[in-house]
mmCIF file of C-alpha atoms in Angstrom:
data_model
loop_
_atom_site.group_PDB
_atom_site.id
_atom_site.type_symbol
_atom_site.label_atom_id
_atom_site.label_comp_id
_atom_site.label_asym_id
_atom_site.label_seq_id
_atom_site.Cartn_x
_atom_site.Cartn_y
_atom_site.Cartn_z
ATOM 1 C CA UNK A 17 39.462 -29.107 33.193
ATOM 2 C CA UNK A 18 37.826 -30.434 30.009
ATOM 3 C CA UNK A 19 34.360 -29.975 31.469
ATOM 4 C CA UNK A 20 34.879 -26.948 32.846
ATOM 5 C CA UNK A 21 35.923 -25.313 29.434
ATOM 6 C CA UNK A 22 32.903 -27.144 27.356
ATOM 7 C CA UNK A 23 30.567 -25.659 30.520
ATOM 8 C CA UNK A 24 31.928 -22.133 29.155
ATOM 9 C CA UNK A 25 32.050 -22.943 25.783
ATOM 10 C CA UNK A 26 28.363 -23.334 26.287
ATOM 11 C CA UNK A 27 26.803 -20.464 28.259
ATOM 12 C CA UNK A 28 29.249 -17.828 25.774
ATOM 13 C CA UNK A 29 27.365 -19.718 22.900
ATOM 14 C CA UNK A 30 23.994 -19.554 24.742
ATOM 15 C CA UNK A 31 24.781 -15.966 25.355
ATOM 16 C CA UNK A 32 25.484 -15.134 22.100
ATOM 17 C CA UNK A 33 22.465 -16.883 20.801
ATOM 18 C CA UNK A 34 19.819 -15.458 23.109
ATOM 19 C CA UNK A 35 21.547 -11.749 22.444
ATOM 20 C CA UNK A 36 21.039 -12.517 18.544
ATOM 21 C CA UNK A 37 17.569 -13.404 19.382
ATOM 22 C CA UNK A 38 16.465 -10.714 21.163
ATOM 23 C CA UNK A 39 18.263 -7.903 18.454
ATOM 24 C CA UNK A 40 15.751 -9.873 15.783
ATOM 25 C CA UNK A 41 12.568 -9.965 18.121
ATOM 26 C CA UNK A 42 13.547 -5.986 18.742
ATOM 27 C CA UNK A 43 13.932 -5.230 14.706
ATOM 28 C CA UNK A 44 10.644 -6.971 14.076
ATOM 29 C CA UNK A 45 8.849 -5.437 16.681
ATOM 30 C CA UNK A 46 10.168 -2.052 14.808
ATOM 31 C CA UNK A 47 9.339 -3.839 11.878
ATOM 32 C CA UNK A 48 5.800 -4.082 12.525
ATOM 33 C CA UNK A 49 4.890 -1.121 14.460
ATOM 34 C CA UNK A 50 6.214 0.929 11.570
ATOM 35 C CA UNK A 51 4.179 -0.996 9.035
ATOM 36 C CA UNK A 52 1.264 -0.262 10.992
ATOM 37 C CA UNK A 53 1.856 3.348 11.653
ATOM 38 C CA UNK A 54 2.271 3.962 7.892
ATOM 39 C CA UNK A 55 -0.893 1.818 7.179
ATOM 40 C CA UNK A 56 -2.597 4.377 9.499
ATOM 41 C CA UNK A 57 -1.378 7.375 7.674
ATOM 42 C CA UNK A 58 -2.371 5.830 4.468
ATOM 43 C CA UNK A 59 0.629 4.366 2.612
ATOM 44 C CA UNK A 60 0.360 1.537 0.855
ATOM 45 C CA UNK A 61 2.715 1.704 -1.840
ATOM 46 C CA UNK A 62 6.132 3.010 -2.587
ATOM 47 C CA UNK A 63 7.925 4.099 -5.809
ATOM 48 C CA UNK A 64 11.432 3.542 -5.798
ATOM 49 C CA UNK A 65 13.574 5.596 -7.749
ATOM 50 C CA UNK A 66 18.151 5.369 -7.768
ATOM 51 C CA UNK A 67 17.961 3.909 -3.847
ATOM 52 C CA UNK A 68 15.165 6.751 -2.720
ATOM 53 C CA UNK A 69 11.697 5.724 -1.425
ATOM 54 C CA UNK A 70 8.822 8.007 -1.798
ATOM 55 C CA UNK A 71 5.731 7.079 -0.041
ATOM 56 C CA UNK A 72 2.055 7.256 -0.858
ATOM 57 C CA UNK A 73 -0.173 9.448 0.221
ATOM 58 C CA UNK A 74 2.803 11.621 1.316
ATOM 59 C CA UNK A 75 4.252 15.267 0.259
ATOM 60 C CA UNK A 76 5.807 13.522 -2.666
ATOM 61 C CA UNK A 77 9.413 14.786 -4.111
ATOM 62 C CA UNK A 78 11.614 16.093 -6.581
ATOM 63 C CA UNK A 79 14.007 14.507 -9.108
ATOM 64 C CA UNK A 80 16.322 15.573 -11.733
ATOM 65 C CA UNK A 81 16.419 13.726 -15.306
ATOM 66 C CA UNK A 82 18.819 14.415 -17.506
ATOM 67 C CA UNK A 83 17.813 14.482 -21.702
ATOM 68 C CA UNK A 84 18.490 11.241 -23.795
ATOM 69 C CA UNK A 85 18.746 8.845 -20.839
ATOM 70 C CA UNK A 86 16.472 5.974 -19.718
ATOM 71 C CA UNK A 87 15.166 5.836 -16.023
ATOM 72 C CA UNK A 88 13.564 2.637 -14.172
ATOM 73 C CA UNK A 89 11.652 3.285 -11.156
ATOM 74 C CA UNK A 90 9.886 0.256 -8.858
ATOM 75 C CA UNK A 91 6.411 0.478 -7.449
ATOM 76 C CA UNK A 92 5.991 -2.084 -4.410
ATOM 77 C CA UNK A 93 3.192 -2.607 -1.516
ATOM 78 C CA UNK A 94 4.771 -1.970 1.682
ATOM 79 C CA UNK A 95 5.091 -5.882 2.014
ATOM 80 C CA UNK A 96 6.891 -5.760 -0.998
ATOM 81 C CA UNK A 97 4.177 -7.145 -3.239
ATOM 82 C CA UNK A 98 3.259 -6.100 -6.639
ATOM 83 C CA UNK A 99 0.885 -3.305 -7.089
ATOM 84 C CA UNK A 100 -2.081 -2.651 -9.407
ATOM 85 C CA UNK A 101 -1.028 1.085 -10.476
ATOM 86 C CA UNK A 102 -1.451 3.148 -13.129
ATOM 87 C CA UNK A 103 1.364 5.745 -14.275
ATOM 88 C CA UNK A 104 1.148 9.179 -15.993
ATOM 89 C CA UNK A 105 3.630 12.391 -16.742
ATOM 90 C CA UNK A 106 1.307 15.534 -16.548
ATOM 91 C CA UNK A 107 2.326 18.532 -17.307
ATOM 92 C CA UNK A 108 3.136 20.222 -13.109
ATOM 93 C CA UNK A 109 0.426 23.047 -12.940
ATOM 94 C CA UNK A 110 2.770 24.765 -10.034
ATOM 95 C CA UNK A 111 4.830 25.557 -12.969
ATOM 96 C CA UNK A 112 2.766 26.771 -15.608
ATOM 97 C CA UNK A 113 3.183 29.086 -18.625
ATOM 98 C CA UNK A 114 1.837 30.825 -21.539
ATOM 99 C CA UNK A 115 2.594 30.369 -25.356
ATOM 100 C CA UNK A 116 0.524 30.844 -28.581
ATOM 101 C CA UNK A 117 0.147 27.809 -30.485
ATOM 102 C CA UNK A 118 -1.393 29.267 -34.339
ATOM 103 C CA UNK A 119 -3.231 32.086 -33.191
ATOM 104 C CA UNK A 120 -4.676 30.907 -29.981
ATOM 105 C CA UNK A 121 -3.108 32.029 -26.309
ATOM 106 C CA UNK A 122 -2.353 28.317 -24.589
ATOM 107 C CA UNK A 123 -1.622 27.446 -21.117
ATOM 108 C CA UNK A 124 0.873 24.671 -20.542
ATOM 109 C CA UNK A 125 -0.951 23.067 -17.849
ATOM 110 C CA UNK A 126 -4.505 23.892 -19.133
ATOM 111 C CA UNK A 127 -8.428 22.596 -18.773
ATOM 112 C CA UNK A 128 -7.915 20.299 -21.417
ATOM 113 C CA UNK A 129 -6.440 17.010 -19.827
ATOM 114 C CA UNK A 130 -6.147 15.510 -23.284
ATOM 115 C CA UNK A 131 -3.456 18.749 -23.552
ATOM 116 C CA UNK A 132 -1.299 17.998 -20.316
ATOM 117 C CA UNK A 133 -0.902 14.367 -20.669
ATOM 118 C CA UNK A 134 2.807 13.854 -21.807
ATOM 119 C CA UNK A 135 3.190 10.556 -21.242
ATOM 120 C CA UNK A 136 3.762 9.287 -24.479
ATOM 121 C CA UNK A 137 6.255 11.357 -25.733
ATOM 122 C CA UNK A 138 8.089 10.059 -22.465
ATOM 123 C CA UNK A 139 7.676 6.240 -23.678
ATOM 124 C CA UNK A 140 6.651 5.302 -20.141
ATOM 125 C CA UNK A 141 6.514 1.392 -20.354
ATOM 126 C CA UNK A 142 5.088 -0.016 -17.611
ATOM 127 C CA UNK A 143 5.337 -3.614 -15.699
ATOM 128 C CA UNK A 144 4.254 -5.305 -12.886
ATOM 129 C CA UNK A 145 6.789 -4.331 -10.652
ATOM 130 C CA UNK A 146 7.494 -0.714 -12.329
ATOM 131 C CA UNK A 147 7.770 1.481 -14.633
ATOM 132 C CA UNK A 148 10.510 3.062 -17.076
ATOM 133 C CA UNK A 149 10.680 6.373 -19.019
ATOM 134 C CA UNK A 150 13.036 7.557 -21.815
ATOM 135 C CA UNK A 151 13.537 11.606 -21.116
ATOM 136 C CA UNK A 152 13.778 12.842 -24.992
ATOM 137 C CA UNK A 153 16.305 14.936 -26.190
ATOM 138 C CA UNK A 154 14.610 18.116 -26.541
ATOM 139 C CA UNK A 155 13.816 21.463 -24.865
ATOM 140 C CA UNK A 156 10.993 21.916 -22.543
ATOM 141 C CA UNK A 157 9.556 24.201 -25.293
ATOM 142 C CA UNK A 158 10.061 21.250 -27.979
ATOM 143 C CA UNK A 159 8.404 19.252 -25.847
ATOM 144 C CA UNK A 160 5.484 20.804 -25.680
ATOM 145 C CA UNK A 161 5.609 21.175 -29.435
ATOM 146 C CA UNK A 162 5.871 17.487 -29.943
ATOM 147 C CA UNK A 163 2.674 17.768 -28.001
ATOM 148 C CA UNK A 164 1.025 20.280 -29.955
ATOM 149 C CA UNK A 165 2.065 19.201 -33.483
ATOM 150 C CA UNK A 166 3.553 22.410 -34.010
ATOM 151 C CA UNK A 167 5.757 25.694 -33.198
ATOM 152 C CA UNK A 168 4.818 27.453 -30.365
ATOM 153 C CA UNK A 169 5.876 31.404 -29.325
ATOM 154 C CA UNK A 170 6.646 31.476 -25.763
ATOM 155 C CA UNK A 171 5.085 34.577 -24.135
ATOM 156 C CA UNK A 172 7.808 34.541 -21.218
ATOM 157 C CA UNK A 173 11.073 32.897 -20.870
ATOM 158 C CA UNK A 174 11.475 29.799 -19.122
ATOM 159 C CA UNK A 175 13.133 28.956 -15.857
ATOM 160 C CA UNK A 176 16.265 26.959 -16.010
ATOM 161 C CA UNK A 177 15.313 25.353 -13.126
ATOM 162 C CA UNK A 178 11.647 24.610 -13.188
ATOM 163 C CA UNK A 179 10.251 21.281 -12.723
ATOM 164 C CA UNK A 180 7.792 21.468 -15.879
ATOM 165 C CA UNK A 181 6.429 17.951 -15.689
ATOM 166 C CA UNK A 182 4.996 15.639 -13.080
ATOM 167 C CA UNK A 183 4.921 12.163 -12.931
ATOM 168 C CA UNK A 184 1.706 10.512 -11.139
ATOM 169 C CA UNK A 185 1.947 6.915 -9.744
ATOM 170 C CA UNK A 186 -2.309 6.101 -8.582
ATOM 171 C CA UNK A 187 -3.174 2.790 -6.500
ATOM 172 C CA UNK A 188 -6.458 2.435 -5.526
ATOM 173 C CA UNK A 189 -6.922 6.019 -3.581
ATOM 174 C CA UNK A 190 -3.438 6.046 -2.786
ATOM 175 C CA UNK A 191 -1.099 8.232 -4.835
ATOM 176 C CA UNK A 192 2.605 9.266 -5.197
ATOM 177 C CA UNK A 193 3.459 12.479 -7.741
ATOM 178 C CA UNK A 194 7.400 13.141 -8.580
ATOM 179 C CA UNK A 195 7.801 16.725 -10.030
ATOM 180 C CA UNK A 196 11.023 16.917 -11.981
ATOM 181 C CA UNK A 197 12.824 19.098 -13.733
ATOM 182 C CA UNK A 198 15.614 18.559 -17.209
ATOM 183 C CA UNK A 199 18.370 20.891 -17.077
ATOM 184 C CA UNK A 200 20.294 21.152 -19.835
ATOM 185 C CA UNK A 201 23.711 20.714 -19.471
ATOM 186 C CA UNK A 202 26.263 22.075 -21.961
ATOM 187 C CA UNK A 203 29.820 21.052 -22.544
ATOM 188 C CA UNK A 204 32.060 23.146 -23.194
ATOM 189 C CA UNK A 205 35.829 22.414 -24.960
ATOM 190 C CA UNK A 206 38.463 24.562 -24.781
ATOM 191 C CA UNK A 207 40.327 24.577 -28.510
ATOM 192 C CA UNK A 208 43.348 26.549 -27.558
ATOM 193 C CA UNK A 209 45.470 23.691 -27.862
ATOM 194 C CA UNK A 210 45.881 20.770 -30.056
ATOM 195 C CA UNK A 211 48.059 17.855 -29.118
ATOM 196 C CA UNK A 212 49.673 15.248 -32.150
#
């Protein structure tokens, strides 16, 4: 009787084995086909912002940041290797808008690329295996007039809503761009009552 139970002892673990085996050959084979159809569609990187992956050399996306708070974001090879980038906040020419700055008309995303380059008043700090950015606590408007060393007159209002800046992440000819927007969020308290 002894035998009989170690004989089924032994084919359930062999079963159980050889199923865990094949589940691993059938996730690698995934594995690797996937790798190689994103290779072939030109994706070599990844940035990695709060859990979300956005590919290079894809449609890119869109991310709220909220004023006053510091963001991390990681930039990985598909392998998960570090990454020879370069990172930049632009100003996002699909949003663009006119001011006078002194008494010239300005554009915010404009021919001078010394102009849309906001990347310092972001403090983007950037390390092997990504990048971080402070979001300042100011206006759009007084953002651009940190840029401009100056007051500016907007010529129309701005939308609440509007992702204004645009954050470029370049590897080689691969490239991933994150448009985002800074609401501004407003707390409001209700005085009607005091409590002692």
């Amino acid at each position: 009787m002894s035998r009989t139970y170690r004989s089924n002892a032994g084919n359930t673990f062999a079963k159980i084995f050889s199923f865990i085996l094949v589940l691993l050959l059938i996730f690698g084979a995934a594995g690797l086909i996937a790798y190689f159809v994103l290779q072939e569609k030109g994706v070599s990187f990844y940035v990695m912002f709060e859990d979300e992956l956005f590919y290079s050399n894809v449609e890119g996306g869109g991310i709220t940041l909220v004023k006053g708070q510091p963001y991390s974001f990681t930039v990985k090879s598909l392998t998960g290797e570090d990454v020879n980038y370069s990172v930049r906040i632009t100003s996002n020419s699909a949003n663009n808008f006119d001011f006078v700055f002194g008494d010239e008309y300005w554009q915010f995303h404009d021919a001078d690329e010394s102009k849309n380059d906001y990347t310092e008043i972001f403090q983007v700090e950037k390390t092997l295996g990504g990048f971080s950015l402070t979001v300042p606590s100011l206006t759009v408007e007084e953002i651009v007039e940190e840029q401009f060393g100056g007051d500016i007159e907007l010529v129309n209002e701005l939308k609440e809503d509007a992702a204004y800046f645009l954050i470029t992440v370049t590897s080689g000819e691969s490239i991933v761009e994150l448009w985002f927007n800074i609401p501004n969020i407003f707390i409001e308290l209700d005085q009607t009552a005091i409590v002692f």
